[in-house]
Coordinates of C-alpha atoms and ligand atoms in Angstrom, one line a residue:
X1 CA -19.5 -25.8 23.6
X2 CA -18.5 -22.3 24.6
X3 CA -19.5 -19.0 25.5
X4 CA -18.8 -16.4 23.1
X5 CA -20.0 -12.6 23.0
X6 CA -23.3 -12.2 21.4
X7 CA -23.3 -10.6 18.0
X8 CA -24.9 -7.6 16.9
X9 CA -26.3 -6.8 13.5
X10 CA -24.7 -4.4 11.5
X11 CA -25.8 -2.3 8.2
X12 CA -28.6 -4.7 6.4
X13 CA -28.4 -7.5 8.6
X14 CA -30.7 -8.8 11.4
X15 CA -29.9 -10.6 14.7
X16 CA -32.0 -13.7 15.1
X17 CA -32.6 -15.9 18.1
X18 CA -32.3 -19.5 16.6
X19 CA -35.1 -22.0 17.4
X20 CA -34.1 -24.6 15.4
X21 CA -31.1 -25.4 13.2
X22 CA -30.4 -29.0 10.7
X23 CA -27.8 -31.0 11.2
X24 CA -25.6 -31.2 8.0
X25 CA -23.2 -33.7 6.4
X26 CA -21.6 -30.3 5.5
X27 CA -21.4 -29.6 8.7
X28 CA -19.6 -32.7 9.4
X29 CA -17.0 -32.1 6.0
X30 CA -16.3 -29.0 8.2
X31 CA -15.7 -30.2 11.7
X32 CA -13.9 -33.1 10.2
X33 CA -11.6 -30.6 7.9
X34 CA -13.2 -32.6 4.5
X35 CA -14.0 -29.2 3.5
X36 CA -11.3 -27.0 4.3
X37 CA -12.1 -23.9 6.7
X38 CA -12.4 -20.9 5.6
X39 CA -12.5 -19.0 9.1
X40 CA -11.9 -20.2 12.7
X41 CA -13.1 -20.6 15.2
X42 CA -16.8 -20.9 13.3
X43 CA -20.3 -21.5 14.5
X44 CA -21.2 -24.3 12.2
X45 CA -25.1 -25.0 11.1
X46 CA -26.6 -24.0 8.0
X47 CA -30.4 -25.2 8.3
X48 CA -31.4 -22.5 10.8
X49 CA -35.1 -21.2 11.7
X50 CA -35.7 -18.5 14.2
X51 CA -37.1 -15.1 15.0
X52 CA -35.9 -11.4 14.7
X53 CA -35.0 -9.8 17.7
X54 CA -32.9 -7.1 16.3
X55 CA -32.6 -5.2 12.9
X56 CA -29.2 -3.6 11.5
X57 CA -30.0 0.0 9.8
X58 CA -31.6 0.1 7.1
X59 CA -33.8 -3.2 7.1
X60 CA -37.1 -2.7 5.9
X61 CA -38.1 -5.7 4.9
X62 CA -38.7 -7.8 8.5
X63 CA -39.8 -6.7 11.6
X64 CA -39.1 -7.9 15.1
X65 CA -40.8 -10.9 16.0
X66 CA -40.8 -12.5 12.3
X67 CA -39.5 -15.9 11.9
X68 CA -36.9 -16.4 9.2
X69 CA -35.6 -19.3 7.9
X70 CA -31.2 -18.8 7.1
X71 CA -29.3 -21.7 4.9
X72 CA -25.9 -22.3 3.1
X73 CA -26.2 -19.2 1.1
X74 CA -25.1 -16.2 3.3
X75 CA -24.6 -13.7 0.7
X76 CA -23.7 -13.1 -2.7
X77 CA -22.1 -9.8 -4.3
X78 CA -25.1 -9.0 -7.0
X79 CA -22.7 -7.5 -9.3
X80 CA -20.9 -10.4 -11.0
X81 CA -22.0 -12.1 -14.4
X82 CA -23.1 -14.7 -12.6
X83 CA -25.3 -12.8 -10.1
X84 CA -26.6 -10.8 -12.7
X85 CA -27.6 -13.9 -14.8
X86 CA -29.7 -15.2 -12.0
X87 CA -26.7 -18.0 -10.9
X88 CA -25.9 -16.2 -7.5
X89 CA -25.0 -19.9 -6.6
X90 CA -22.2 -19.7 -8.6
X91 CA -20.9 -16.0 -7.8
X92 CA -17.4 -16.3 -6.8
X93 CA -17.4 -13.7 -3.5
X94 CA -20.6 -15.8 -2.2
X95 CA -19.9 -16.0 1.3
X96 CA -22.0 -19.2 3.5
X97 CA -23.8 -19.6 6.5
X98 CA -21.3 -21.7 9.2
X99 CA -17.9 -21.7 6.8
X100 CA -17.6 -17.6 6.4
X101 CA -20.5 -16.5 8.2
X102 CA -21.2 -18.1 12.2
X103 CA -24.1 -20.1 11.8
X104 CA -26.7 -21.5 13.7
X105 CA -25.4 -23.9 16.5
X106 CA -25.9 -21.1 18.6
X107 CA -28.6 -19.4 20.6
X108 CA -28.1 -16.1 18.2
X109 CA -26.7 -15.2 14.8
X110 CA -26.8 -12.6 12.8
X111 CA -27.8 -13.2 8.8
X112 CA -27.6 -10.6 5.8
X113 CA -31.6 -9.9 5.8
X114 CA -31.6 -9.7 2.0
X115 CA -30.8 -13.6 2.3
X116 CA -33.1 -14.6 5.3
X117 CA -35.8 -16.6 4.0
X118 CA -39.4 -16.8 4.9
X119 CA -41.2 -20.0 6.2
X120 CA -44.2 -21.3 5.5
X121 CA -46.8 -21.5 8.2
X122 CA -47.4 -25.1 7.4
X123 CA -44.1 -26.1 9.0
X124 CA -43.0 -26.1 12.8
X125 CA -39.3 -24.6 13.4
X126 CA -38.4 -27.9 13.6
X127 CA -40.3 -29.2 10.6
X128 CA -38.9 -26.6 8.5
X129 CA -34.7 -27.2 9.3
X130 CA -34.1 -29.7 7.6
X131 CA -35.9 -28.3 4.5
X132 CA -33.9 -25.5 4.6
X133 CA -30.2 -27.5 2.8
X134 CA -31.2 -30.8 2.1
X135 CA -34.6 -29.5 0.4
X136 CA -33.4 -26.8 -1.6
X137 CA -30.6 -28.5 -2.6
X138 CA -32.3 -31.6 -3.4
X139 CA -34.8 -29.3 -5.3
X140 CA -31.8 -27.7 -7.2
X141 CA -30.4 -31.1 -8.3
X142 CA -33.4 -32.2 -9.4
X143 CA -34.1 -29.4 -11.9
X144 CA -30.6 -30.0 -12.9
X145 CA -31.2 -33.1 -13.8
X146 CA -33.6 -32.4 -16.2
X147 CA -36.7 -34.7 -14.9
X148 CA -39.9 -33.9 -16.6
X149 CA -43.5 -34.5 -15.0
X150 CA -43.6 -38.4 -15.4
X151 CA -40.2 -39.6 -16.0
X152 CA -38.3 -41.7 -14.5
X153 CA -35.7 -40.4 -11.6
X154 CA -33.1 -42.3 -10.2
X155 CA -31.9 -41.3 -6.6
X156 CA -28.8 -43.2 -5.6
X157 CA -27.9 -42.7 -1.6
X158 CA -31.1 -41.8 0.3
X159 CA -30.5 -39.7 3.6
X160 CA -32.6 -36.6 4.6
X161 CA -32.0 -34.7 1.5
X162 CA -32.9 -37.2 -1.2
X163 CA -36.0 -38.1 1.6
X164 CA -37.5 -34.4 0.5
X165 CA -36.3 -34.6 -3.4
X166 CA -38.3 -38.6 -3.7
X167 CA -41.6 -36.3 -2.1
X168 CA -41.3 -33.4 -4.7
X169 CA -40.5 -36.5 -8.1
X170 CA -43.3 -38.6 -6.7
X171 CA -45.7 -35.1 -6.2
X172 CA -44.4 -34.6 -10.3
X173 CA -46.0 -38.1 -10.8
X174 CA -42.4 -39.2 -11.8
X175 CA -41.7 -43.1 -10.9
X176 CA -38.9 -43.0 -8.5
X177 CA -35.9 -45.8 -8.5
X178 CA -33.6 -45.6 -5.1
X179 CA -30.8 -47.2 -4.9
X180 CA -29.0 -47.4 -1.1
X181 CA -27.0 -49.7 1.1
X182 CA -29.0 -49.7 3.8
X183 CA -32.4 -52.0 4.4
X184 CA -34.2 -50.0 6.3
X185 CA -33.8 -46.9 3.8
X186 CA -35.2 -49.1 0.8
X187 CA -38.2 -49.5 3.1
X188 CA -38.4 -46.3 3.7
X189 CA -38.3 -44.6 0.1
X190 CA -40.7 -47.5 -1.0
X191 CA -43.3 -46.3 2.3
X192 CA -42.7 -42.9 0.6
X193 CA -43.9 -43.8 -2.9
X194 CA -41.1 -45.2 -4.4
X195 CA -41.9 -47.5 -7.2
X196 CA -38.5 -50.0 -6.5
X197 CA -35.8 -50.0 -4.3
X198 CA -32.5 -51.6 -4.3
X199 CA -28.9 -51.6 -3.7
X200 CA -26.3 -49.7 -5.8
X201 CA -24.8 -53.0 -7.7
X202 CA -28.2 -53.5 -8.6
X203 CA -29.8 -52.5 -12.1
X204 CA -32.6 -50.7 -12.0
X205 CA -35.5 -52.8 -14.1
X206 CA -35.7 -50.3 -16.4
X207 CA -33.5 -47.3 -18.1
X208 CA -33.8 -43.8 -16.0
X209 CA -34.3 -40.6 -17.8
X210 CA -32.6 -38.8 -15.2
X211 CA -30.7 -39.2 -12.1
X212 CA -29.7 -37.5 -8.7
X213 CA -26.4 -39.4 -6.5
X214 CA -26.9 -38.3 -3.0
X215 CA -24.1 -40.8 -1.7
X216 CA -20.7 -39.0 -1.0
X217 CA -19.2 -41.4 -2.7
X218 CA -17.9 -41.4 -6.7
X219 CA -18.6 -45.3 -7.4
X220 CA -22.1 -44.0 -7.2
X221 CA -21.4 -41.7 -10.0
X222 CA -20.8 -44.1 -12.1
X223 CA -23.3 -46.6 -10.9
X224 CA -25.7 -43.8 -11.8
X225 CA -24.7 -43.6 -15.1
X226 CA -24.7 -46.9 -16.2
X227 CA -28.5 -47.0 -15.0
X228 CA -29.9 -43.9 -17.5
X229 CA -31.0 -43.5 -20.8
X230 CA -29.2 -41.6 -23.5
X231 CA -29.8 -38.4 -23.2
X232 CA -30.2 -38.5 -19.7
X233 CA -28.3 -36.4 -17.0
X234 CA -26.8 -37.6 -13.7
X235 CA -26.9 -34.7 -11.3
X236 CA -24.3 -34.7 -8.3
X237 CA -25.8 -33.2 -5.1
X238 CA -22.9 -33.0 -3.1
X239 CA -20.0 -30.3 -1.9
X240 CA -17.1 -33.5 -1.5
X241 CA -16.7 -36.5 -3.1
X242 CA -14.4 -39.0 -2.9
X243 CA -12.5 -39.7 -6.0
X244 CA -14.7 -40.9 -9.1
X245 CA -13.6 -44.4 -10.2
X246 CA -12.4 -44.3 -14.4
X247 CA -15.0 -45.5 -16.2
X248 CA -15.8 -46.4 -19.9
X249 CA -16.5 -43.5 -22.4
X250 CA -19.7 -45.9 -23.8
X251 CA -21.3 -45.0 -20.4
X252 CA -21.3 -41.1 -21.4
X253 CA -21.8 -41.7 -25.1
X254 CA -24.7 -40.6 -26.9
X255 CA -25.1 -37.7 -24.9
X256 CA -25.6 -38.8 -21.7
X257 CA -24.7 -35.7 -19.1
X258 CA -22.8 -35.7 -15.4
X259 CA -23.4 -32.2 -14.0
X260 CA -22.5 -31.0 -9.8
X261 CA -25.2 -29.0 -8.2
X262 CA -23.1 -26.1 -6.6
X263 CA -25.5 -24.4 -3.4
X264 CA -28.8 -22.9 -4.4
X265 CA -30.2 -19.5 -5.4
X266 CA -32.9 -18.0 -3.6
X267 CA -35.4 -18.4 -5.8
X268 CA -34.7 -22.5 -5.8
X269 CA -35.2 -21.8 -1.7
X270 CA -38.6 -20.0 -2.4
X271 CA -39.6 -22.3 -4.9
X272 CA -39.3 -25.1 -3.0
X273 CA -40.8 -23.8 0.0
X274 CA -43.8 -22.9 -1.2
X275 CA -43.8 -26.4 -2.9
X276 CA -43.1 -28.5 0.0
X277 CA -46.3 -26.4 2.0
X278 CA -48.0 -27.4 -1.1
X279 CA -47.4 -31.0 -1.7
X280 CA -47.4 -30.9 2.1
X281 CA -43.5 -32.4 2.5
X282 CA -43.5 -34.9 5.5
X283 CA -39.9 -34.1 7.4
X284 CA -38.7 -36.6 9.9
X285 CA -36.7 -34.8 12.3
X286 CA -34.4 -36.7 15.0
X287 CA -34.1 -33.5 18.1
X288 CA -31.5 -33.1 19.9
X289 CA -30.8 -30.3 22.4
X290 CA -27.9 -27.8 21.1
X291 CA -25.1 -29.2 23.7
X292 CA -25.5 -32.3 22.2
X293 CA -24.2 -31.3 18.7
X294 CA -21.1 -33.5 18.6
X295 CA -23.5 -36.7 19.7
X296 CA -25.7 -35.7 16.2
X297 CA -22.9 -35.2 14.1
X298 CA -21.1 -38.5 15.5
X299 CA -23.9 -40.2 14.3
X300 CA -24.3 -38.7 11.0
X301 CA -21.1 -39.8 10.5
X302 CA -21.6 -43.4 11.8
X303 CA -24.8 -43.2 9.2
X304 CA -26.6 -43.9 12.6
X305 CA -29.7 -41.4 11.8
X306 CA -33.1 -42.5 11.0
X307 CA -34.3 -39.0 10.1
X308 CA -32.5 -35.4 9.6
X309 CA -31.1 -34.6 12.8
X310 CA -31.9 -31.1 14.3
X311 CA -30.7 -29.1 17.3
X312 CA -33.0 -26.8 19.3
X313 CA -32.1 -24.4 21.8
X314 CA -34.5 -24.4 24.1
Ligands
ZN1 ZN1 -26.2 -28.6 4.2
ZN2 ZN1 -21.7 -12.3 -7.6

């Protein structure tokens, strides 16, 4: 925890005073130096809700006193192929919230305001953090995997993120398998609509048509894969993974697909907000205050969080 000068919004950017900001496994990859850094020192935190209190020149489209929502995607250049295919995700001069850009452990930051995000009223700042990476992401992977209205969706690891995604497949009417280590997450997905639970050595009872691995771990890859139909996709939802175990062509054959989920666009972001006020999305948020950022991310690390941790500032 340290003091550092407040920052002030240049051209086409806005200064916000955070209320609220998610506590990420990102965020942990960082800190940790799983994910090397890009810039340091950084203010880490990438699930950030708060108000304006200050617009760069030329903003137009907030005003002071708005709340805004900022996540992982800080900016992208708008120029590139990908950009201009609608796959700013993938644009190689994106920049991110709390790796290039300070983020939102903080009292203030300052966010490009062509990338802030607006929130629906449904949620509290609080509420709405967590939503905000492991939602839209979740809501990414999930259209990446291909799962229609109905199917059936594996989700392997089931923290925060895959928490949201079970909410949006079970709002699809899809039947939902989760597969986790833990006990009292099984409980969990299965209070939250899940039609069976159980551990990743553990075949589903039937073949999935599509499904997301959470866990940051590659054996669930192929776990996964063995559990889904041909045809079926396996969708990775995560930024670092430890090393994919080799595993036997037959398990890709007959065109079976493995694809990563890289970030979000903003569209997935408004997509899934105005989804999640829709369905309405049940977030269970564990507060702490801001100086206790290292106690939340110890945790996260020692998998020791019930819900998705979030900081407030005040
Ligand atoms: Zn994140
Ligand atoms: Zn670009």
């Amino acid at each position: 925890m340290t003091d550092v000068p407040a920052p002030k919004p240049g051209p086409d950017e806005i200064e916000i005073e955070v209320a609220a900001c998610g506590v990420c496994r990102t965020d942990l990859q960082l800190v940790e130096g799983d994910l090397p850094a890009r810039r340091l020192p950084i203010v880490p935190g990438h699930q950030v809700v708060g108000r304006v209190v200050a617009l760069g020149s030329g903003v137009r489209r907030w005003n002071i006193g708005d709340r805004v929502g900022v996540a992982w995607l800080a900016g992208a250049c708008g120029v590139c192929a990908h950009c201009r295919a609608g796959d700013e995700n993938l644009c190689e001069s994106a920049e991110f919230t709390g790796w290039d850009r300070d983020g939102g452990y903080a009292d203030t930051m300052v966010a490009r305001a062509d990338f802030a995000l607006s929130i629906p009223d449904a949620f509290s700042d609080v509420e709405a953090a967590p939503l905000l990476c492991g939602g839209v992401i979740g809501y990414r992977s999930l259209k990446i995997s291909g799962i229609r209205p109905g199917g059936r969706l594996g989700l392997y690891g089931f923290g925060a993120s895959a928490l949201l995604a079970l909410q949006v497949a079970v709002h699809w009417g899809c039947e939902v398998y989760v597969a986790t280590r833990s006990t009292a997450e099984r409980m969990r997905a299965l209070e939250f609509g899940a039609a069976w639970a159980g551990g990743y050595d553990d075949p589903p009872p039937v073949g999935l048509d599509a499904a997301v691995t959470f866990a940051p771990v590659g054996s669930v890859v192929v776990a996964a894969l063995s559990a889904i139909v041909p045809g079926g996709t396996v969708a990775i939802n995560a930024i670092h993974l430890d090393e994919i175990p080799a595993f036997d062509y037959d398990l890709l054959w007959r065109e079976r697909g493995l694809r990563s989920v890289a970030n979000f666009t903003r569209r997935d972001a408004a997509e899934f907000l105005g989804l999640a006020a829709e369905i309405p999305i049940r977030t269970v948020a564990d507060v702490y205050p801001l100086d206790a950022a290292n106690l939340a991310l110890e945790r996260l690390a020692s998998g020791d969080v019930s819900g998705a941790a979030v900081l407030t500032m005040r």
